[in-house]
Tab-separated table of C-alpha atoms and ligand atoms in Angstrom:
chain	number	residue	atom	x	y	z
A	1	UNK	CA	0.000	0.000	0.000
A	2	UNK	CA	1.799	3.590	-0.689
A	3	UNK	CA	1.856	5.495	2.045
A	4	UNK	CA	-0.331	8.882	1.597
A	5	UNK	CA	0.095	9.612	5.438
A	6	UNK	CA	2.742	12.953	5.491
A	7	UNK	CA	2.716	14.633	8.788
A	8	UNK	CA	4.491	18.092	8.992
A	9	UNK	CA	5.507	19.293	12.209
A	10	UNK	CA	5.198	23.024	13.811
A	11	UNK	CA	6.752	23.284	17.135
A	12	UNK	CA	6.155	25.039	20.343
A	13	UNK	CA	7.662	26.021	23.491
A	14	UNK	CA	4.324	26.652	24.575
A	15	UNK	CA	0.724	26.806	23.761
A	16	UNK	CA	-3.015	27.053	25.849
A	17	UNK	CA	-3.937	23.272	24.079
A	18	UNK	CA	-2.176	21.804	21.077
A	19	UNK	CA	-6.129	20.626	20.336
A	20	UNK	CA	-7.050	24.439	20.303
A	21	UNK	CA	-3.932	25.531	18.125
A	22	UNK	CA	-4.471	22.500	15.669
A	23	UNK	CA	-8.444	23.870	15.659
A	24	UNK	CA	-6.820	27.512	14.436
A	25	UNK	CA	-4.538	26.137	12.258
A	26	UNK	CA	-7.332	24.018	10.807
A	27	UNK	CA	-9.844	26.372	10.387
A	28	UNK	CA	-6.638	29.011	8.858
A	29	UNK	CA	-6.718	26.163	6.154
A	30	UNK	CA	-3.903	23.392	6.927
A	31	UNK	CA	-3.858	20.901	5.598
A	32	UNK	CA	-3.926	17.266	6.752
A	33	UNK	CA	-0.830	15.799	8.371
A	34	UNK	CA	-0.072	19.166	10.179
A	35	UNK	CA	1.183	17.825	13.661
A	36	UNK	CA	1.214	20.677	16.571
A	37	UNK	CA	3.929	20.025	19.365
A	38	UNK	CA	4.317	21.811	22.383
A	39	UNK	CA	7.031	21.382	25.101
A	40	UNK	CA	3.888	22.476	27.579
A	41	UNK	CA	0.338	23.306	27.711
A	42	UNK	CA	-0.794	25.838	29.564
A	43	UNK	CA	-4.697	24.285	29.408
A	44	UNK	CA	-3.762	20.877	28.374
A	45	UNK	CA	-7.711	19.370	27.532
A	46	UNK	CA	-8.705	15.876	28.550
A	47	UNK	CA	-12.089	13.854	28.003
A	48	UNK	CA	-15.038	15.382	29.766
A	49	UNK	CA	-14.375	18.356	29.939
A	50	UNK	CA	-11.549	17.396	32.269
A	51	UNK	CA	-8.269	19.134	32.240
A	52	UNK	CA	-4.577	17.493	30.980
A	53	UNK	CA	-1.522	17.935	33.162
A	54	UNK	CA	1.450	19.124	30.753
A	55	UNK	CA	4.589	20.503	32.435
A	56	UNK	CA	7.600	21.779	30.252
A	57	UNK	CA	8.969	18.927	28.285
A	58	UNK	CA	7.541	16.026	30.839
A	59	UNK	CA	5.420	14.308	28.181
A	60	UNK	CA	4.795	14.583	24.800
A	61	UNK	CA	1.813	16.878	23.792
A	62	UNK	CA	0.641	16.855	20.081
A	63	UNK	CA	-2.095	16.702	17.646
A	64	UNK	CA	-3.137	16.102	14.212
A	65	UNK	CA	-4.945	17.921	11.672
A	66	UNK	CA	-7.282	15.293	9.590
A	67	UNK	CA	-9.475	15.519	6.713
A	68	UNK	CA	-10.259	11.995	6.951
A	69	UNK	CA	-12.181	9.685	3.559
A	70	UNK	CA	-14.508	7.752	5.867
A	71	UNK	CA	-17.904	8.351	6.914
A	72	UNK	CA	-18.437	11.005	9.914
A	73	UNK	CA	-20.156	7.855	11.857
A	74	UNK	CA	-16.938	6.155	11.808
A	75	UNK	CA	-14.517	8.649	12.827
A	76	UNK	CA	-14.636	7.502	16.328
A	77	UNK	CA	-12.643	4.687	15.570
A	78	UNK	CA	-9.259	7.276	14.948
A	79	UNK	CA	-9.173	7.009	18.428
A	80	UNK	CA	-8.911	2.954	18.470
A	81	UNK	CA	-6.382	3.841	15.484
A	82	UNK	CA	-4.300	6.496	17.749
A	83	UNK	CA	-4.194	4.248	20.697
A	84	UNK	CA	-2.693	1.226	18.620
A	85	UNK	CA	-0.294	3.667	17.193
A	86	UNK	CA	0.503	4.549	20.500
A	87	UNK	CA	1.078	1.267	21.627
A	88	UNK	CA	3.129	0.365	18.207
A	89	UNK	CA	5.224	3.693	19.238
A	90	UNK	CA	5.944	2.817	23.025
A	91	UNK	CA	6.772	-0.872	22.025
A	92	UNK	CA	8.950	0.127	19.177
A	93	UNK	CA	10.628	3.105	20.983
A	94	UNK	CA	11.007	2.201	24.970
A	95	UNK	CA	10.201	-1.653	24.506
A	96	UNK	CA	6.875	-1.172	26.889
A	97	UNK	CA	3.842	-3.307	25.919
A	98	UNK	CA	0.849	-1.024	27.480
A	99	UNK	CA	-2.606	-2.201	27.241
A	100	UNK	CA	-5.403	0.327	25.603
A	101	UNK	CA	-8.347	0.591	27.454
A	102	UNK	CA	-11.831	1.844	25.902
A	103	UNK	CA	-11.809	4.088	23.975
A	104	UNK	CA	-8.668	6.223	24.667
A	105	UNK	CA	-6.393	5.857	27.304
A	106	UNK	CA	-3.158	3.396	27.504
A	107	UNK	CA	-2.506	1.929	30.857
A	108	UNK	CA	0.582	0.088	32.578
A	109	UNK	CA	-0.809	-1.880	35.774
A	110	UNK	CA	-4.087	-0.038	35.378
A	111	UNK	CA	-2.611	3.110	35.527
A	112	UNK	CA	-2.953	6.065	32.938
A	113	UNK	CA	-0.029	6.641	31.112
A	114	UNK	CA	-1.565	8.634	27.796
A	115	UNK	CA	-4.733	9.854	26.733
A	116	UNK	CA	-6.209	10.773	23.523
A	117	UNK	CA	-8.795	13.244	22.664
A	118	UNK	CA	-10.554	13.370	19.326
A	119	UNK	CA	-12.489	16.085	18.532
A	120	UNK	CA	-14.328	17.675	15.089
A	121	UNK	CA	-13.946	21.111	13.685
A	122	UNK	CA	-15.662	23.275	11.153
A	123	UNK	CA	-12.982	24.537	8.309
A	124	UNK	CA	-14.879	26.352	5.259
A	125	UNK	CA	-18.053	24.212	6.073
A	126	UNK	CA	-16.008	20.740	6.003
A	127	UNK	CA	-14.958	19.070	8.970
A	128	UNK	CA	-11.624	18.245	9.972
A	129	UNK	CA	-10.852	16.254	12.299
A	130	UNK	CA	-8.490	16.812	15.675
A	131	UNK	CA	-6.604	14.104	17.526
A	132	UNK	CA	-4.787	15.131	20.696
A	133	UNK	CA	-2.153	12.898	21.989
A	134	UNK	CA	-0.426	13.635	25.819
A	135	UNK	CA	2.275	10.747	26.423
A	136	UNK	CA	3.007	11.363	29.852
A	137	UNK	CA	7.013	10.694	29.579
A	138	UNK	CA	9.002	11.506	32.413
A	139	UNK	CA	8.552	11.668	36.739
A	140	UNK	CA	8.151	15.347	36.703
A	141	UNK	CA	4.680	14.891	35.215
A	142	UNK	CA	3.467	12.962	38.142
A	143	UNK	CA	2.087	15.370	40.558
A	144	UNK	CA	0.580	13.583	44.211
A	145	UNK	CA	-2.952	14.428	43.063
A	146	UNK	CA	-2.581	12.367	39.755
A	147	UNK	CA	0.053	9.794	40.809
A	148	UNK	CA	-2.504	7.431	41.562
A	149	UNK	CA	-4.241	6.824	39.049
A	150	UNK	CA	-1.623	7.900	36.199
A	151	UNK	CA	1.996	6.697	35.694
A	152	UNK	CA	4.316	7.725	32.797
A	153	UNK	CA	7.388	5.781	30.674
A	154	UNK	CA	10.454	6.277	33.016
A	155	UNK	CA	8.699	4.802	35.630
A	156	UNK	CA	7.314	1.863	33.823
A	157	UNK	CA	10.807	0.975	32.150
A	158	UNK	CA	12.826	2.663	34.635
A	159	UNK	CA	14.495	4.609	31.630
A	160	UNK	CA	14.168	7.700	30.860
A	161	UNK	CA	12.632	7.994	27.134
A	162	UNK	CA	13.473	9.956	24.486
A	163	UNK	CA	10.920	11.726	22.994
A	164	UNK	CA	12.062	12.409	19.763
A	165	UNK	CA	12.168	9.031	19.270
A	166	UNK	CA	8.944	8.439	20.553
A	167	UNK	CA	7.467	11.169	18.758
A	168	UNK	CA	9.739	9.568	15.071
A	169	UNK	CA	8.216	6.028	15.974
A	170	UNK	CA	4.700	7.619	16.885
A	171	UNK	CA	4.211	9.445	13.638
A	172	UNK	CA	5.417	6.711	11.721
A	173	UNK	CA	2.956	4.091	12.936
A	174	UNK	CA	0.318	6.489	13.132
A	175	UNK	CA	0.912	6.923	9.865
A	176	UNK	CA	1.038	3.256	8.830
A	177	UNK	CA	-2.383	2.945	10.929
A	178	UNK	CA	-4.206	5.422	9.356
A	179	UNK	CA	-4.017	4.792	6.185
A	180	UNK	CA	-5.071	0.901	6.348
A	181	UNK	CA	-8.167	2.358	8.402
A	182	UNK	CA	-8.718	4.195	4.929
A	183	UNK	CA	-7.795	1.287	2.971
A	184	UNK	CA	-10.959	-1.442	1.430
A	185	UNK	CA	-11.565	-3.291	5.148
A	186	UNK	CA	-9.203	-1.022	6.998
A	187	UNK	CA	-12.242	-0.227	9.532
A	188	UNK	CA	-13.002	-4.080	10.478
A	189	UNK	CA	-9.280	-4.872	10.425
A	190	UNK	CA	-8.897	-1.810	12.930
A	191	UNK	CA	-11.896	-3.215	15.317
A	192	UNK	CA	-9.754	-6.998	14.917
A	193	UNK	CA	-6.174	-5.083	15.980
A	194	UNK	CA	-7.682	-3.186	18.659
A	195	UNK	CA	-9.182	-6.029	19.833
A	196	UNK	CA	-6.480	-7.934	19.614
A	197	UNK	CA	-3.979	-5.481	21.395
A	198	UNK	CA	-6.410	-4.593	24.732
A	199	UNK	CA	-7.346	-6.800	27.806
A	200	UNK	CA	-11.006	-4.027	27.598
A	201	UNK	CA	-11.647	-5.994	24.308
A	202	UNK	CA	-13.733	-9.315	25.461
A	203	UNK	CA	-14.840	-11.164	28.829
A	204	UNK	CA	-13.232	-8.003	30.562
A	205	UNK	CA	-15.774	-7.260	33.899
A	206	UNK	CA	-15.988	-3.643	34.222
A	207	UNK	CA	-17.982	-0.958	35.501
A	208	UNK	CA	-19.565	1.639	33.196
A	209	UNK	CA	-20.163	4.843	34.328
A	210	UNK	CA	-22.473	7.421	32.063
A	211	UNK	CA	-23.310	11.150	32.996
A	212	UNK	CA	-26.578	9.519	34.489
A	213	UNK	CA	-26.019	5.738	35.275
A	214	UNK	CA	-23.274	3.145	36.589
A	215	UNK	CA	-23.956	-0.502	35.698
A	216	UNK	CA	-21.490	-3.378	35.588
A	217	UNK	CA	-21.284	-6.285	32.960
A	218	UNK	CA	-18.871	-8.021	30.362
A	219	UNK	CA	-17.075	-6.409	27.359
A	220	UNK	CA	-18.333	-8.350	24.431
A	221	UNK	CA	-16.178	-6.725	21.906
A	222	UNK	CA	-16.843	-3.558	19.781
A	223	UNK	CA	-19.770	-2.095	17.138
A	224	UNK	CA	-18.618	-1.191	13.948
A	225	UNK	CA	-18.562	2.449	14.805
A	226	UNK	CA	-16.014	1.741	17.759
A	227	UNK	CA	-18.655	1.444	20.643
A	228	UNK	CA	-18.110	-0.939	23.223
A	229	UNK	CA	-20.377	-4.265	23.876
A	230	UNK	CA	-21.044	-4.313	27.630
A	231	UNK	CA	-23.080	-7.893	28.728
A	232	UNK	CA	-24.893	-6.591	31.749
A	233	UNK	CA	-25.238	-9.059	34.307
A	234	UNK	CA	-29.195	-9.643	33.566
A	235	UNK	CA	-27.665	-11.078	30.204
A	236	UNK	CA	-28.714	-7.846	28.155
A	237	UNK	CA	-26.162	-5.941	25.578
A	238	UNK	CA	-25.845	-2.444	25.756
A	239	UNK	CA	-23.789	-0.632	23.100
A	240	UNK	CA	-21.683	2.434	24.892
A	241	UNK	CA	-20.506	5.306	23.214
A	242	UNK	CA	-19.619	7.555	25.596
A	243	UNK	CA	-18.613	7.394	29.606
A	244	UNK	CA	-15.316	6.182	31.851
A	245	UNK	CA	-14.933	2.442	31.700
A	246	UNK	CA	-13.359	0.873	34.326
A	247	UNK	CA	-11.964	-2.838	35.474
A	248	UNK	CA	-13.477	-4.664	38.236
A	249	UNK	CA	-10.873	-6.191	40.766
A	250	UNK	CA	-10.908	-9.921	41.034
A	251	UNK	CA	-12.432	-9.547	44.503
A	252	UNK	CA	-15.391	-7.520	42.313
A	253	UNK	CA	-16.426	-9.689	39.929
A	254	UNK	CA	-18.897	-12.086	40.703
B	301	BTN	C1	-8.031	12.231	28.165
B	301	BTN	O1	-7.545	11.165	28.525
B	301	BTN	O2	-8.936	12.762	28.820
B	301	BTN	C2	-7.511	12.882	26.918
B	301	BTN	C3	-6.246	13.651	27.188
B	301	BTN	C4	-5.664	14.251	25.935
B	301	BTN	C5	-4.468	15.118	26.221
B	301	BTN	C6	-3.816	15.603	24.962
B	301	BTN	S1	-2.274	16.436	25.275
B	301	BTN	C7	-2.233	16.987	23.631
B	301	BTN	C8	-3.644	17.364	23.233
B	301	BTN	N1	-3.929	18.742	23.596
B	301	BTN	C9	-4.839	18.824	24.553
B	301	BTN	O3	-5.239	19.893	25.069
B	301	BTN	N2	-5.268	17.600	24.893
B	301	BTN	C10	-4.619	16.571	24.111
């Protein structure tokens, strides 16, 4: 397959959100492939209107302009293609195997290492797409309130990563990645890999929680748009397509 993937990279000591530059670059008129880097974020964006922790050249902050040739309907699953690039990145890079759990973190023992966030934008009535990648690399990045939950690559490999090569191998499989998703049965091969590459992907127990509800049940693998199967425990399916998914302990499940 010939690779039509080019990503072009504009750097910056600093910026509000790498999301929120890539959106004025976007709607300015660049083109796809324009990858926004920032040694920090001043108001790093998360999922949920949450915010992303991004001191001075602790992790790698970026995102990518795309005009992507799929349907809108299927555009979620660039985030199941980010977080396998991740993973092919981090592998490839710093020799860590991290698991990707629904729909957009990667996690080493559970804890959050990167997140993604995917959002649309409006450029001369066409929309472009905007994936935000935060790779949290190095200690500094782990402040007490988030060093519970989240981790970050030195202290998984005990080495301290670097990023350009991280960023070199992250581009590259992104790149790799993206344009099989575009490819004839790049979006079922996608749903296979991801599946294939997370622990979330089938028979995991977890707990769903949505802006008005918390149930628990099995993952039964994903819809074709990238929503996640959830068994409940009555034996019904429910499709989920938005809300934090988390794994029940052994001592949890029933
Ligand atoms: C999440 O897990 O909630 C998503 C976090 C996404 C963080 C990245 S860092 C680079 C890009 N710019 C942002 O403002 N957010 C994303």
């Amino acid at each position: 397959m010939t690779a039509i993937f080019k990503p072009t990279i504009i750097r910056f000591d600093s910026v509000d959100s790498t999301n929120l530059e890539a959106m004025r670059q976007a709607k300015a008129g660049a083109q796809e492939g324009l990858c926004v880097l920032a040694r920090e974020q001043t108001e790093g964006r998360g999922r949920l209107d949450r915010s992303w922790h991004s001191p001075k050249d602790s992790g790698l902050y970026l995102s990518l302009i795309l005009r992507p040739r799929l349907e809108m309907n299927v555009w979620p699953l660039l985030t199941l293609t980010a977080a396998l690039a991740v993973a092919d990145a981090l592998r490839r890079a710093c020799a860590l195997n991290a698991d990707i759990k629904w729909p957009n973190d990667l996690v080493v023992n559970d804890r959050k290492l990167c997140g993604i966030l995917a959002e649309t934008v409006e450029t001369n009535s066409v929309p472009a797409a905007i994936l935000g990648i935060g790779i949290n690399l190095t200690n500094e990045v782990l402040s007490p309130d988030i060093s519970v939950t989240a981790t970050c690559v030195e202290t998984a490999t005990g080495v301290r990563p670097a990023a350009e090569l991280v960023l070199l191998e992250l581009t590259r499989a992104f790149g790799e990645r993206y344009d099989f998703l575009q490819s004839q049965g790049g979006a079922e091969h996608t749903i296979r890999e991801w599946c294939a590459n997370s622990s979330y992907g089938i028979g995991r127990r977890v707990r769903v929680s949505m802006s008005d509800e918390v149930f628990e049940g099995t993952t039964r693998g994903l819809e074709s748009d990238g929503a996640l199967r959830v068994e409940t425990n009555s034996g019904k399916i429910r499709i989920v397509r938005a809300g934090d998914v988390t794994a029940l302990r052994a001592t949890e499940n029933q």
